[in-house]
Amino acid sequence: MADYNTDPEKNESHVFAQATTDAQGKTIDKHRVTDKVDDLKEVEASKGWFASVLKYASFLRAEERGIERVREDDRVLQSVFDGFTMWASANFNPATFATGVLGPIFGLGFWDSFAVIVLVNFFASIIPGLFGCFGPMTGLRMMSVGRYAFGIWGMRALIVLNICAMVGWSSVNAIAGAQVFNELSDGNCPLWAGNLIIGICTAIISFFGYFAVHAFERWCWVPQVLIFIFLAGFGAKHFDAGALPMGSGSAEARSVMSFVAVLYGFVAGWAQSAADYNVRMPVNTNKRKLILSIWAGNFLGCAIPEILGAAYMTAVAADPKFADAYDNRGIGGLMGEGLRPLHGFGKFLLVLSAMSIIGCNLVNNYSLAFTCQNFHPVLMKVPRIVWNVVGSAVFIAIAIAAENSFAEVLQSFLDIIGYFLTTFLSCVAIEYFYFRKRQFPLEDWNNMKVIPYGIAGFLAVGMGFVGAILSMHQTWYVGVVAKKAGTELGWIFSGVFATVTFVPVRYLEMKYTGR
């Protein structure tokens, strides 16, 4: 493949000047990090209709790179601690707080909600850590890595589902932030305005790209930790675990399984984009430290807000003021009631809390561009920037439309994410460890004549949904297995059906097609 020069007028992405060192220890400047591309077609992608867009982006020093593989000599000595800050910032926010609220809504008490939150997040947080290592190992975005397992057509099926999940999840996050804006303005900031503020800020930061996202996330988590400390401190006197006692028997088991499905979809769902934020790291990055860093960001970032969300529901059950705040003003009202004794400073904390949603939506919106480009080589001609702007516009519109049914939308989305998430995670892991023996042909990541046709991947996705349909437990549909069990089992059955299908069909696909 062609190897292009590093002329800044042709191949460089000018991003956030900051001195650093490369993998060999030479001093370089992030202001002049090159964006080499893999072949002539991808160079041509910068021409045509979008040439003026890329020229404008270059003038503003925004990242121009799309899904092209980041070669080893384009890496920088990025700290593994960025794994912690990225995911801590993405999780310390009102949407995560709202996820913890769902435990008592499902019928759990505080202490059983607490136990489920800690255990699920402790173990599931390792999944984004493991998949995040594909970034430095391959230099490819997570959806591009998925091509080796799911091939052309299987990946396209997953991409459609993943786009829906990313846009939908961003919309759910935006609604949570908009409720906080509404609370801090005493109802004067309508929900649509809050959604618009969050969407525009997300689009602006994601426009500038990889280093801009990391620069924002590197500090976003700090004020959010302080906010949750204040929420815990001033809410504690209102908490009453006895108001939400622990259940027992089959009803308790059903509630636990439903809550497990939600928490799993929330934290493990980040694995589908985890590699995207490590592709600039050197190949020799310490994998154990990176995994631990990502695990800590997800575990602490999810567990702390979710535990507080469950604790605040005990105040809702015991204190009419908190019950009124939650019933009339949602999550924002609940947080606002806890911070009410702080008066003006409490309002300031609510502003920071609402803006923290940007840190969460940045992950979805930035990775959305690479997901779209992976659908078909033609879509690589549409610059990343355009996809980011379009994605922001769409999630703003959906958030405004769904702003009055937050809890129902949140539960459904987290469950549905779990349905195809398990399929993706299990099949990529099997492909890497079993079929590929830990060796992906990196130079052929975009060669449609070499990557699999996707027969096994497509059938795995299809059978995964058969398993989900049989065992899902939603307000709009309950599968036959779920009717018997009385709880949500879709994320388990989808993974089992997909894995059982993928292994034998992938073996036959490799044997008879040679790829």
Short mmCIF file of C-alpha atoms in Angstrom, two decimals:
data_model
loop_
_atom_site.label_atom_id
_atom_site.label_comp_id
_atom_site.label_asym_id
_atom_site.label_seq_id
_atom_site.Cartn_x
_atom_site.Cartn_y
_atom_site.Cartn_z
CA MET A 1 0.00 0.00 0.00
CA ALA A 2 1.10 3.54 -0.64
CA ASP A 3 2.91 5.45 2.08
CA TYR A 4 2.37 9.20 1.76
CA ASN A 5 4.67 11.97 2.88
CA THR A 6 3.99 14.13 5.91
CA ASP A 7 3.57 17.42 4.12
CA PRO A 8 1.27 19.41 6.44
CA GLU A 9 -0.61 20.79 3.46
CA LYS A 10 -1.62 17.29 2.36
CA ASN A 11 -1.79 14.69 5.05
CA GLU A 12 -1.74 16.24 8.50
CA SER A 13 -4.55 16.79 10.96
CA HIS A 14 -3.71 19.90 12.98
CA VAL A 15 -5.00 19.19 16.44
CA PHE A 16 -4.41 20.82 19.79
CA ALA A 17 -0.76 21.79 19.95
CA GLN A 18 0.86 20.01 22.86
CA ALA A 19 4.39 18.63 23.10
CA THR A 20 4.60 14.90 23.67
CA THR A 21 6.75 11.94 22.68
CA ASP A 22 6.21 9.10 20.27
CA ALA A 23 6.65 5.37 20.92
CA GLN A 24 10.41 5.63 20.31
CA GLY A 25 10.80 8.54 22.73
CA LYS A 26 11.31 11.28 20.14
CA THR A 27 9.73 14.63 20.95
CA ILE A 28 6.88 15.52 18.66
CA ASP A 29 4.08 18.04 18.67
CA LYS A 30 0.40 17.13 18.71
CA HIS A 31 -0.07 20.25 16.62
CA ARG A 32 1.66 18.31 13.85
CA VAL A 33 0.43 14.74 14.30
CA THR A 34 0.21 13.20 10.86
CA ASP A 35 -2.88 11.55 9.50
CA LYS A 36 -1.43 9.15 6.93
CA VAL A 37 -4.00 7.14 5.03
CA ASP A 38 -3.85 3.60 3.81
CA ASP A 39 -4.56 3.74 0.11
CA LEU A 40 -5.31 6.02 -2.80
CA LYS A 41 -9.07 5.63 -2.54
CA GLU A 42 -9.04 7.08 0.95
CA VAL A 43 -6.98 10.04 -0.25
CA GLU A 44 -9.56 10.60 -2.98
CA ALA A 45 -12.23 10.61 -0.27
CA SER A 46 -10.99 14.06 0.73
CA LYS A 47 -11.94 15.45 -2.69
CA GLY A 48 -15.25 16.07 -4.40
CA TRP A 49 -18.30 17.55 -2.70
CA PHE A 50 -16.73 17.68 0.74
CA ALA A 51 -13.40 19.24 -0.22
CA SER A 52 -14.49 22.63 1.10
CA VAL A 53 -15.65 21.04 4.38
CA LEU A 54 -12.24 19.45 4.91
CA LYS A 55 -10.48 22.67 3.96
CA TYR A 56 -12.52 24.51 6.58
CA ALA A 57 -11.81 21.76 9.15
CA SER A 58 -8.08 21.97 8.40
CA PHE A 59 -8.16 25.73 8.88
CA LEU A 60 -9.77 25.21 12.31
CA ARG A 61 -7.22 22.48 13.12
CA ALA A 62 -9.89 19.82 13.46
CA GLU A 63 -9.15 16.12 13.03
CA GLU A 64 -9.56 15.08 9.41
CA ARG A 65 -8.94 11.36 9.86
CA GLY A 66 -11.81 8.94 9.37
CA ILE A 67 -11.69 5.19 9.96
CA GLU A 68 -8.26 4.83 8.33
CA ARG A 69 -5.93 2.71 10.41
CA VAL A 70 -3.54 4.69 12.62
CA ARG A 71 -0.11 3.30 11.78
CA GLU A 72 2.55 2.78 14.40
CA ASP A 73 4.56 5.87 13.41
CA ASP A 74 1.46 8.04 13.88
CA ARG A 75 1.06 7.11 17.55
CA VAL A 76 1.85 9.33 20.55
CA LEU A 77 2.84 8.47 24.10
CA GLN A 78 -0.68 8.91 25.41
CA SER A 79 -1.09 8.20 29.12
CA VAL A 80 -2.98 5.05 30.08
CA PHE A 81 -4.64 7.23 32.75
CA ASP A 82 -6.70 8.64 29.87
CA GLY A 83 -8.57 5.35 30.04
CA PHE A 84 -9.78 6.30 33.51
CA THR A 85 -10.60 9.94 32.76
CA MET A 86 -12.42 9.08 29.51
CA TRP A 87 -14.84 6.65 31.10
CA ALA A 88 -15.15 8.36 34.48
CA SER A 89 -16.24 11.51 32.64
CA ALA A 90 -18.62 9.53 30.44
CA ASN A 91 -20.33 7.95 33.46
CA PHE A 92 -20.41 10.55 36.26
CA ASN A 93 -23.63 12.24 35.13
CA PRO A 94 -27.41 12.39 35.76
CA ALA A 95 -28.12 9.59 33.25
CA THR A 96 -26.09 7.15 35.34
CA PHE A 97 -27.84 8.45 38.47
CA ALA A 98 -31.15 7.73 36.71
CA THR A 99 -30.05 4.17 35.94
CA GLY A 100 -29.63 3.52 39.67
CA VAL A 101 -33.15 4.84 40.25
CA LEU A 102 -34.49 1.93 38.17
CA GLY A 103 -33.60 -0.63 40.89
CA PRO A 104 -36.35 0.50 43.29
CA ILE A 105 -38.66 1.09 40.32
CA PHE A 106 -38.26 -2.61 39.46
CA GLY A 107 -39.31 -3.45 43.04
CA LEU A 108 -35.92 -3.85 44.71
CA GLY A 109 -35.07 -2.43 48.11
CA PHE A 110 -32.03 -0.24 48.71
CA TRP A 111 -29.63 -2.90 49.96
CA ASP A 112 -30.38 -5.42 47.24
CA SER A 113 -30.11 -2.61 44.66
CA PHE A 114 -26.74 -1.70 46.23
CA ALA A 115 -25.49 -5.30 46.00
CA VAL A 116 -26.56 -5.71 42.36
CA ILE A 117 -25.01 -2.37 41.36
CA VAL A 118 -21.64 -3.18 42.93
CA LEU A 119 -21.41 -6.75 41.66
CA VAL A 120 -22.57 -6.11 38.08
CA ASN A 121 -20.38 -3.05 37.62
CA PHE A 122 -17.36 -4.72 39.25
CA PHE A 123 -17.39 -7.61 36.78
CA ALA A 124 -18.91 -5.99 33.67
CA SER A 125 -16.52 -3.03 33.75
CA ILE A 126 -13.69 -5.35 32.71
CA ILE A 127 -15.34 -5.81 29.29
CA PRO A 128 -14.69 -2.25 27.99
CA GLY A 129 -11.17 -2.57 29.42
CA LEU A 130 -10.42 -5.73 27.44
CA PHE A 131 -11.92 -4.42 24.20
CA GLY A 132 -10.22 -1.05 24.67
CA CYS A 133 -6.88 -2.82 24.13
CA PHE A 134 -7.77 -3.35 20.47
CA GLY A 135 -7.01 0.37 19.99
CA PRO A 136 -3.24 0.27 20.57
CA MET A 137 -2.98 -3.32 19.28
CA THR A 138 -4.52 -2.60 15.86
CA GLY A 139 -4.84 1.17 15.37
CA LEU A 140 -8.42 0.48 14.24
CA ARG A 141 -11.76 1.70 15.53
CA MET A 142 -13.90 -0.93 17.22
CA MET A 143 -16.37 -1.29 14.35
CA SER A 144 -13.46 -1.85 11.96
CA VAL A 145 -12.11 -4.59 14.23
CA GLY A 146 -15.55 -6.19 14.09
CA ARG A 147 -15.13 -6.71 10.34
CA TYR A 148 -12.76 -9.62 10.94
CA ALA A 149 -15.50 -11.58 12.73
CA PHE A 150 -18.73 -10.36 11.16
CA GLY A 151 -17.48 -9.66 7.65
CA ILE A 152 -19.18 -7.44 5.12
CA TRP A 153 -22.85 -8.26 5.61
CA GLY A 154 -22.81 -9.26 9.25
CA MET A 155 -21.12 -6.00 10.15
CA ARG A 156 -23.67 -3.99 8.19
CA ALA A 157 -26.48 -5.56 10.18
CA LEU A 158 -24.70 -4.71 13.43
CA ILE A 159 -23.88 -1.18 12.29
CA VAL A 160 -27.55 -0.37 11.70
CA LEU A 161 -28.35 -1.57 15.21
CA ASN A 162 -25.38 0.26 16.70
CA ILE A 163 -26.30 3.55 15.03
CA CYS A 164 -29.80 3.28 16.50
CA ALA A 165 -28.31 2.55 19.93
CA MET A 166 -25.82 5.43 19.81
CA VAL A 167 -28.36 8.00 18.69
CA GLY A 168 -31.01 6.68 21.05
CA TRP A 169 -28.66 6.55 24.02
CA SER A 170 -27.50 10.12 23.34
CA SER A 171 -31.15 11.17 23.29
CA VAL A 172 -31.82 9.49 26.65
CA ASN A 173 -28.75 11.18 28.13
CA ALA A 174 -29.83 14.55 26.78
CA ILE A 175 -33.28 14.21 28.35
CA ALA A 176 -31.67 13.59 31.76
CA GLY A 177 -29.53 16.71 31.34
CA ALA A 178 -32.48 18.75 30.11
CA GLN A 179 -34.44 17.82 33.25
CA VAL A 180 -31.59 19.21 35.35
CA PHE A 181 -31.56 22.45 33.32
CA ASN A 182 -35.30 22.68 33.85
CA GLU A 183 -34.85 22.25 37.60
CA LEU A 184 -32.10 24.82 38.04
CA SER A 185 -34.11 27.42 36.09
CA ASP A 186 -37.23 26.79 38.24
CA GLY A 187 -39.03 25.55 35.14
CA ASN A 188 -38.10 28.53 32.96
CA CYS A 189 -35.77 26.49 30.73
CA PRO A 190 -38.03 24.09 28.78
CA LEU A 191 -36.79 20.58 28.12
CA TRP A 192 -36.34 21.22 24.39
CA ALA A 193 -33.99 24.12 25.14
CA GLY A 194 -31.88 21.96 27.48
CA ASN A 195 -31.67 19.24 24.82
CA LEU A 196 -30.57 21.84 22.28
CA ILE A 197 -27.81 23.22 24.54
CA ILE A 198 -26.40 19.76 25.19
CA GLY A 199 -26.58 18.77 21.52
CA ILE A 200 -24.83 21.88 20.20
CA CYS A 201 -22.00 21.66 22.76
CA THR A 202 -21.52 17.98 21.93
CA ALA A 203 -21.34 18.72 18.21
CA ILE A 204 -18.76 21.48 18.66
CA ILE A 205 -16.33 19.39 20.69
CA SER A 206 -16.70 16.25 18.58
CA PHE A 207 -16.08 18.42 15.49
CA PHE A 208 -12.46 18.93 16.59
CA GLY A 209 -11.87 15.22 17.06
CA TYR A 210 -9.77 12.76 19.03
CA PHE A 211 -7.52 15.06 21.04
CA ALA A 212 -10.30 17.55 21.72
CA VAL A 213 -12.50 14.78 23.11
CA HIS A 214 -9.67 13.56 25.35
CA ALA A 215 -8.86 17.12 26.47
CA PHE A 216 -12.47 17.65 27.56
CA GLU A 217 -12.87 14.25 29.21
CA ARG A 218 -9.54 14.59 31.03
CA TRP A 219 -11.08 17.15 33.39
CA CYS A 220 -14.85 16.74 33.07
CA TRP A 221 -15.01 14.04 35.76
CA VAL A 222 -13.47 16.20 38.51
CA PRO A 223 -16.40 18.61 39.15
CA GLN A 224 -18.84 15.72 38.72
CA VAL A 225 -17.24 13.80 41.58
CA LEU A 226 -17.65 16.92 43.76
CA ILE A 227 -21.31 17.22 42.75
CA PHE A 228 -22.03 13.64 43.79
CA ILE A 229 -20.19 14.21 47.08
CA PHE A 230 -22.54 17.13 47.80
CA LEU A 231 -25.55 15.08 46.69
CA ALA A 232 -24.54 12.31 49.10
CA GLY A 233 -23.76 14.67 51.97
CA PHE A 234 -26.94 16.75 51.81
CA GLY A 235 -29.22 13.89 50.85
CA ALA A 236 -28.01 11.45 53.51
CA LYS A 237 -30.28 12.77 56.28
CA HIS A 238 -33.29 12.07 54.04
CA PHE A 239 -32.27 8.52 53.11
CA ASP A 240 -34.23 5.72 54.77
CA ALA A 241 -33.28 2.22 53.67
CA GLY A 242 -36.17 0.89 55.74
CA ALA A 243 -38.62 2.66 53.43
CA LEU A 244 -37.57 0.29 50.66
CA PRO A 245 -37.07 -3.15 52.32
CA MET A 246 -35.44 -6.05 50.52
CA GLY A 247 -37.83 -8.45 48.83
CA SER A 248 -37.76 -12.23 48.70
CA GLY A 249 -38.83 -15.22 46.65
CA SER A 250 -39.51 -15.38 42.93
CA ALA A 251 -40.62 -11.74 42.71
CA GLU A 252 -37.25 -10.63 44.09
CA ALA A 253 -35.39 -12.89 41.63
CA ARG A 254 -37.32 -11.43 38.70
CA SER A 255 -36.58 -7.87 39.83
CA VAL A 256 -32.89 -8.66 40.24
CA MET A 257 -32.60 -10.14 36.75
CA SER A 258 -34.34 -7.14 35.21
CA PHE A 259 -32.00 -4.75 36.99
CA VAL A 260 -28.94 -6.82 36.05
CA ALA A 261 -29.93 -6.59 32.37
CA VAL A 262 -30.17 -2.80 32.58
CA LEU A 263 -26.85 -2.35 34.39
CA TYR A 264 -25.08 -4.75 32.04
CA GLY A 265 -26.34 -2.89 28.96
CA PHE A 266 -25.19 0.41 30.46
CA VAL A 267 -21.58 -0.39 31.35
CA ALA A 268 -20.70 -3.17 28.90
CA GLY A 269 -22.21 -1.17 26.05
CA TRP A 270 -19.13 1.08 26.08
CA ALA A 271 -17.06 -1.85 24.77
CA GLN A 272 -18.38 -1.25 21.26
CA SER A 273 -16.47 2.03 21.08
CA ALA A 274 -13.76 1.47 23.71
CA ALA A 275 -10.94 1.02 21.16
CA ASP A 276 -11.78 4.30 19.41
CA TYR A 277 -10.16 6.36 22.17
CA ASN A 278 -6.88 4.43 22.34
CA VAL A 279 -5.91 4.18 18.65
CA ARG A 280 -3.21 6.84 19.08
CA MET A 281 -1.50 4.89 21.88
CA PRO A 282 1.73 3.03 21.00
CA VAL A 283 1.56 -0.67 20.21
CA ASN A 284 3.69 -1.43 23.28
CA THR A 285 1.25 0.27 25.67
CA ASN A 286 1.04 -1.70 28.93
CA LYS A 287 -2.19 -3.64 28.42
CA ARG A 288 -2.71 -4.51 32.08
CA LYS A 289 -2.45 -0.88 33.14
CA LEU A 290 -4.79 0.19 30.34
CA ILE A 291 -7.37 -2.45 31.27
CA LEU A 292 -7.18 -1.46 34.95
CA SER A 293 -7.51 2.22 34.07
CA ILE A 294 -10.59 1.69 31.89
CA TRP A 295 -12.08 -0.70 34.46
CA ALA A 296 -11.67 1.86 37.25
CA GLY A 297 -13.25 4.65 35.20
CA ASN A 298 -16.27 2.51 34.42
CA PHE A 299 -16.65 0.85 37.81
CA LEU A 300 -16.37 4.00 39.92
CA GLY A 301 -18.10 6.17 37.31
CA CYS A 302 -21.13 3.85 37.22
CA ALA A 303 -21.34 2.44 40.73
CA ILE A 304 -21.21 5.72 42.69
CA PRO A 305 -23.96 7.61 40.79
CA GLU A 306 -26.15 4.48 40.57
CA ILE A 307 -25.90 3.81 44.30
CA LEU A 308 -26.86 7.42 44.97
CA GLY A 309 -29.78 7.10 42.56
CA ALA A 310 -31.08 4.09 44.49
CA ALA A 311 -30.49 5.92 47.81
CA TYR A 312 -32.47 8.94 46.65
CA MET A 313 -35.41 6.66 45.89
CA THR A 314 -35.52 5.81 49.58
CA ALA A 315 -36.01 9.54 50.19
CA VAL A 316 -38.80 9.52 47.60
CA ALA A 317 -40.48 6.70 49.51
CA ALA A 318 -40.04 8.38 52.92
CA ASP A 319 -40.27 12.14 52.27
CA PRO A 320 -43.24 13.78 50.47
CA LYS A 321 -41.02 16.67 49.29
CA PHE A 322 -38.72 14.30 47.43
CA ALA A 323 -41.68 12.32 46.10
CA ASP A 324 -43.25 15.52 44.74
CA ALA A 325 -39.95 16.63 43.20
CA TYR A 326 -39.48 13.30 41.42
CA ASP A 327 -43.08 12.95 40.26
CA ASN A 328 -43.28 16.47 38.83
CA ARG A 329 -39.73 17.27 37.72
CA GLY A 330 -38.05 13.90 37.21
CA ILE A 331 -34.37 13.24 37.86
CA GLY A 332 -33.53 16.93 37.79
CA GLY A 333 -36.11 17.62 40.47
CA LEU A 334 -34.75 14.83 42.65
CA MET A 335 -31.19 16.15 42.42
CA GLY A 336 -32.37 19.72 42.90
CA GLU A 337 -34.26 18.82 46.06
CA GLY A 338 -31.11 17.26 47.51
CA LEU A 339 -29.06 20.38 46.77
CA ARG A 340 -31.74 22.87 47.84
CA PRO A 341 -29.99 23.77 51.16
CA LEU A 342 -27.05 25.12 49.14
CA HIS A 343 -29.25 27.76 47.46
CA GLY A 344 -27.25 29.56 44.74
CA PHE A 345 -24.28 27.23 44.94
CA GLY A 346 -26.67 24.32 44.53
CA LYS A 347 -27.90 25.91 41.29
CA PHE A 348 -24.31 26.22 40.12
CA LEU A 349 -23.73 22.53 40.83
CA LEU A 350 -26.84 21.67 38.82
CA VAL A 351 -25.45 23.63 35.86
CA LEU A 352 -22.25 21.58 36.01
CA SER A 353 -24.25 18.38 36.39
CA ALA A 354 -26.38 19.15 33.32
CA MET A 355 -23.29 19.97 31.27
CA SER A 356 -21.67 16.68 32.30
CA ILE A 357 -24.04 14.96 29.87
CA ILE A 358 -21.79 16.36 27.13
CA GLY A 359 -18.99 14.10 28.35
CA CYS A 360 -21.24 11.08 27.95
CA ASN A 361 -22.69 12.05 24.58
CA LEU A 362 -19.25 12.87 23.17
CA VAL A 363 -18.39 9.17 23.28
CA ASN A 364 -21.52 8.23 21.33
CA ASN A 365 -21.34 11.10 18.86
CA TYR A 366 -17.62 10.87 18.04
CA SER A 367 -17.77 7.10 17.52
CA LEU A 368 -20.98 7.41 15.50
CA ALA A 369 -19.00 8.82 12.58
CA PHE A 370 -16.75 5.76 12.39
CA THR A 371 -19.73 3.45 12.71
CA CYS A 372 -21.38 5.11 9.70
CA GLN A 373 -18.17 5.06 7.63
CA ASN A 374 -17.78 1.34 8.29
CA PHE A 375 -21.11 0.53 6.66
CA HIS A 376 -19.83 0.85 3.08
CA PRO A 377 -16.63 2.19 1.44
CA VAL A 378 -18.71 4.85 -0.33
CA LEU A 379 -19.63 6.37 3.03
CA MET A 380 -15.94 6.91 3.79
CA LYS A 381 -16.13 9.78 1.30
CA VAL A 382 -18.36 11.62 3.76
CA PRO A 383 -15.98 13.21 6.31
CA ARG A 384 -16.17 12.31 9.98
CA ILE A 385 -17.15 15.89 10.76
CA VAL A 386 -20.33 15.67 8.69
CA TRP A 387 -21.44 12.47 10.43
CA ASN A 388 -20.83 14.05 13.84
CA VAL A 389 -22.98 17.09 12.99
CA VAL A 390 -25.78 14.95 11.52
CA GLY A 391 -25.69 12.63 14.54
CA SER A 392 -26.05 15.57 16.93
CA ALA A 393 -29.01 16.93 14.98
CA VAL A 394 -30.78 13.58 15.01
CA PHE A 395 -30.34 12.88 18.72
CA ILE A 396 -31.54 16.40 19.56
CA ALA A 397 -34.71 15.79 17.56
CA ILE A 398 -35.36 12.40 19.19
CA ALA A 399 -34.67 13.77 22.68
CA ILE A 400 -37.20 16.56 22.18
CA ALA A 401 -39.79 14.08 20.91
CA ALA A 402 -39.28 11.60 23.82
CA GLU A 403 -38.67 14.08 26.63
CA ASN A 404 -41.86 13.22 28.51
CA SER A 405 -41.29 9.43 28.77
CA PHE A 406 -37.79 9.30 30.16
CA ALA A 407 -37.93 6.25 32.49
CA GLU A 408 -39.67 4.03 29.94
CA VAL A 409 -37.28 5.02 27.15
CA LEU A 410 -34.24 4.52 29.40
CA GLN A 411 -35.23 1.01 30.45
CA SER A 412 -36.12 -0.11 26.92
CA PHE A 413 -32.94 1.23 25.37
CA LEU A 414 -30.63 -0.33 27.92
CA ASP A 415 -32.33 -3.70 27.50
CA ILE A 416 -32.20 -3.55 23.70
CA ILE A 417 -28.52 -2.56 23.72
CA GLY A 418 -27.86 -5.72 25.69
CA TYR A 419 -29.53 -7.88 23.02
CA PHE A 420 -27.01 -7.27 20.23
CA LEU A 421 -24.15 -6.21 22.52
CA THR A 422 -23.61 -9.76 23.77
CA THR A 423 -23.62 -11.02 20.17
CA PHE A 424 -20.90 -8.57 19.18
CA LEU A 425 -18.69 -9.15 22.20
CA SER A 426 -18.80 -12.94 22.13
CA CYS A 427 -18.24 -13.31 18.38
CA VAL A 428 -15.34 -10.83 18.20
CA ALA A 429 -13.67 -12.57 21.16
CA ILE A 430 -14.12 -16.02 19.58
CA GLU A 431 -12.76 -14.77 16.24
CA TYR A 432 -9.70 -13.20 17.83
CA PHE A 433 -8.73 -15.96 20.26
CA TYR A 434 -9.90 -19.08 18.42
CA PHE A 435 -10.12 -18.55 14.68
CA ARG A 436 -7.37 -15.90 14.28
CA LYS A 437 -5.05 -17.12 17.04
CA ARG A 438 -4.59 -13.51 18.23
CA GLN A 439 -3.41 -12.32 14.80
CA PHE A 440 -5.59 -9.99 12.70
CA PRO A 441 -4.30 -9.20 9.17
CA LEU A 442 -4.17 -5.45 9.83
CA GLU A 443 -3.17 -4.41 6.31
CA ASP A 444 -6.36 -5.97 4.94
CA TRP A 445 -8.82 -4.24 7.29
CA ASN A 446 -10.46 -2.43 4.33
CA ASN A 447 -9.87 -5.00 1.60
CA MET A 448 -13.30 -6.27 0.63
CA LYS A 449 -11.66 -9.13 -1.28
CA VAL A 450 -10.04 -10.49 1.88
CA ILE A 451 -12.33 -9.84 4.84
CA PRO A 452 -15.10 -12.44 5.37
CA TYR A 453 -18.33 -12.32 3.41
CA GLY A 454 -20.13 -12.25 6.73
CA ILE A 455 -22.28 -15.35 6.41
CA ALA A 456 -21.51 -16.47 9.95
CA GLY A 457 -21.76 -12.93 11.32
CA PHE A 458 -25.12 -12.22 9.67
CA LEU A 459 -26.62 -15.50 10.86
CA ALA A 460 -25.26 -14.89 14.37
CA VAL A 461 -26.97 -11.49 14.48
CA GLY A 462 -30.20 -13.01 13.20
CA MET A 463 -30.19 -15.90 15.64
CA GLY A 464 -29.23 -13.53 18.44
CA PHE A 465 -32.44 -11.65 17.81
CA VAL A 466 -34.41 -14.88 17.73
CA GLY A 467 -33.09 -15.56 21.22
CA ALA A 468 -33.92 -12.01 22.28
CA ILE A 469 -37.47 -12.17 20.93
CA LEU A 470 -38.11 -15.41 22.79
CA SER A 471 -36.91 -14.00 26.11
CA MET A 472 -37.36 -10.21 26.07
CA HIS A 473 -39.62 -8.59 28.66
CA GLN A 474 -40.68 -5.14 27.45
CA THR A 475 -43.84 -3.10 27.92
CA TRP A 476 -44.54 -3.49 24.21
CA TYR A 477 -43.69 -7.21 23.91
CA VAL A 478 -43.06 -10.18 26.20
CA GLY A 479 -41.47 -13.32 24.75
CA VAL A 480 -42.66 -16.82 25.56
CA VAL A 481 -39.60 -17.60 27.70
CA ALA A 482 -39.92 -14.27 29.52
CA LYS A 483 -43.58 -15.03 30.24
CA LYS A 484 -42.57 -18.23 32.00
CA ALA A 485 -39.66 -16.62 33.84
CA GLY A 486 -41.44 -13.33 34.47
CA THR A 487 -38.26 -11.31 33.87
CA GLU A 488 -35.85 -9.96 31.25
CA LEU A 489 -33.52 -12.64 29.84
CA GLY A 490 -33.01 -11.32 26.32
CA TRP A 491 -29.39 -10.31 26.79
CA ILE A 492 -28.47 -13.85 27.90
CA PHE A 493 -30.43 -15.79 25.27
CA SER A 494 -29.28 -13.53 22.44
CA GLY A 495 -25.65 -14.19 23.33
CA VAL A 496 -26.16 -17.96 23.63
CA PHE A 497 -28.06 -18.24 20.33
CA ALA A 498 -25.51 -16.08 18.51
CA THR A 499 -22.48 -17.97 19.84
CA VAL A 500 -23.91 -21.42 19.11
CA THR A 501 -24.64 -20.27 15.56
CA PHE A 502 -21.40 -18.39 14.92
CA VAL A 503 -18.83 -21.06 15.80
CA PRO A 504 -19.85 -23.85 13.38
CA VAL A 505 -20.91 -21.52 10.56
CA ARG A 506 -17.70 -19.49 10.83
CA TYR A 507 -15.69 -22.71 10.64
CA LEU A 508 -17.49 -23.69 7.45
CA GLU A 509 -17.20 -20.18 6.04
CA MET A 510 -13.42 -20.17 6.50
CA LYS A 511 -13.11 -23.69 5.12
CA TYR A 512 -15.07 -23.15 1.91
CA THR A 513 -14.45 -19.46 1.16
CA GLY A 514 -10.92 -19.14 2.49
CA ARG A 515 -11.72 -16.01 4.45
#
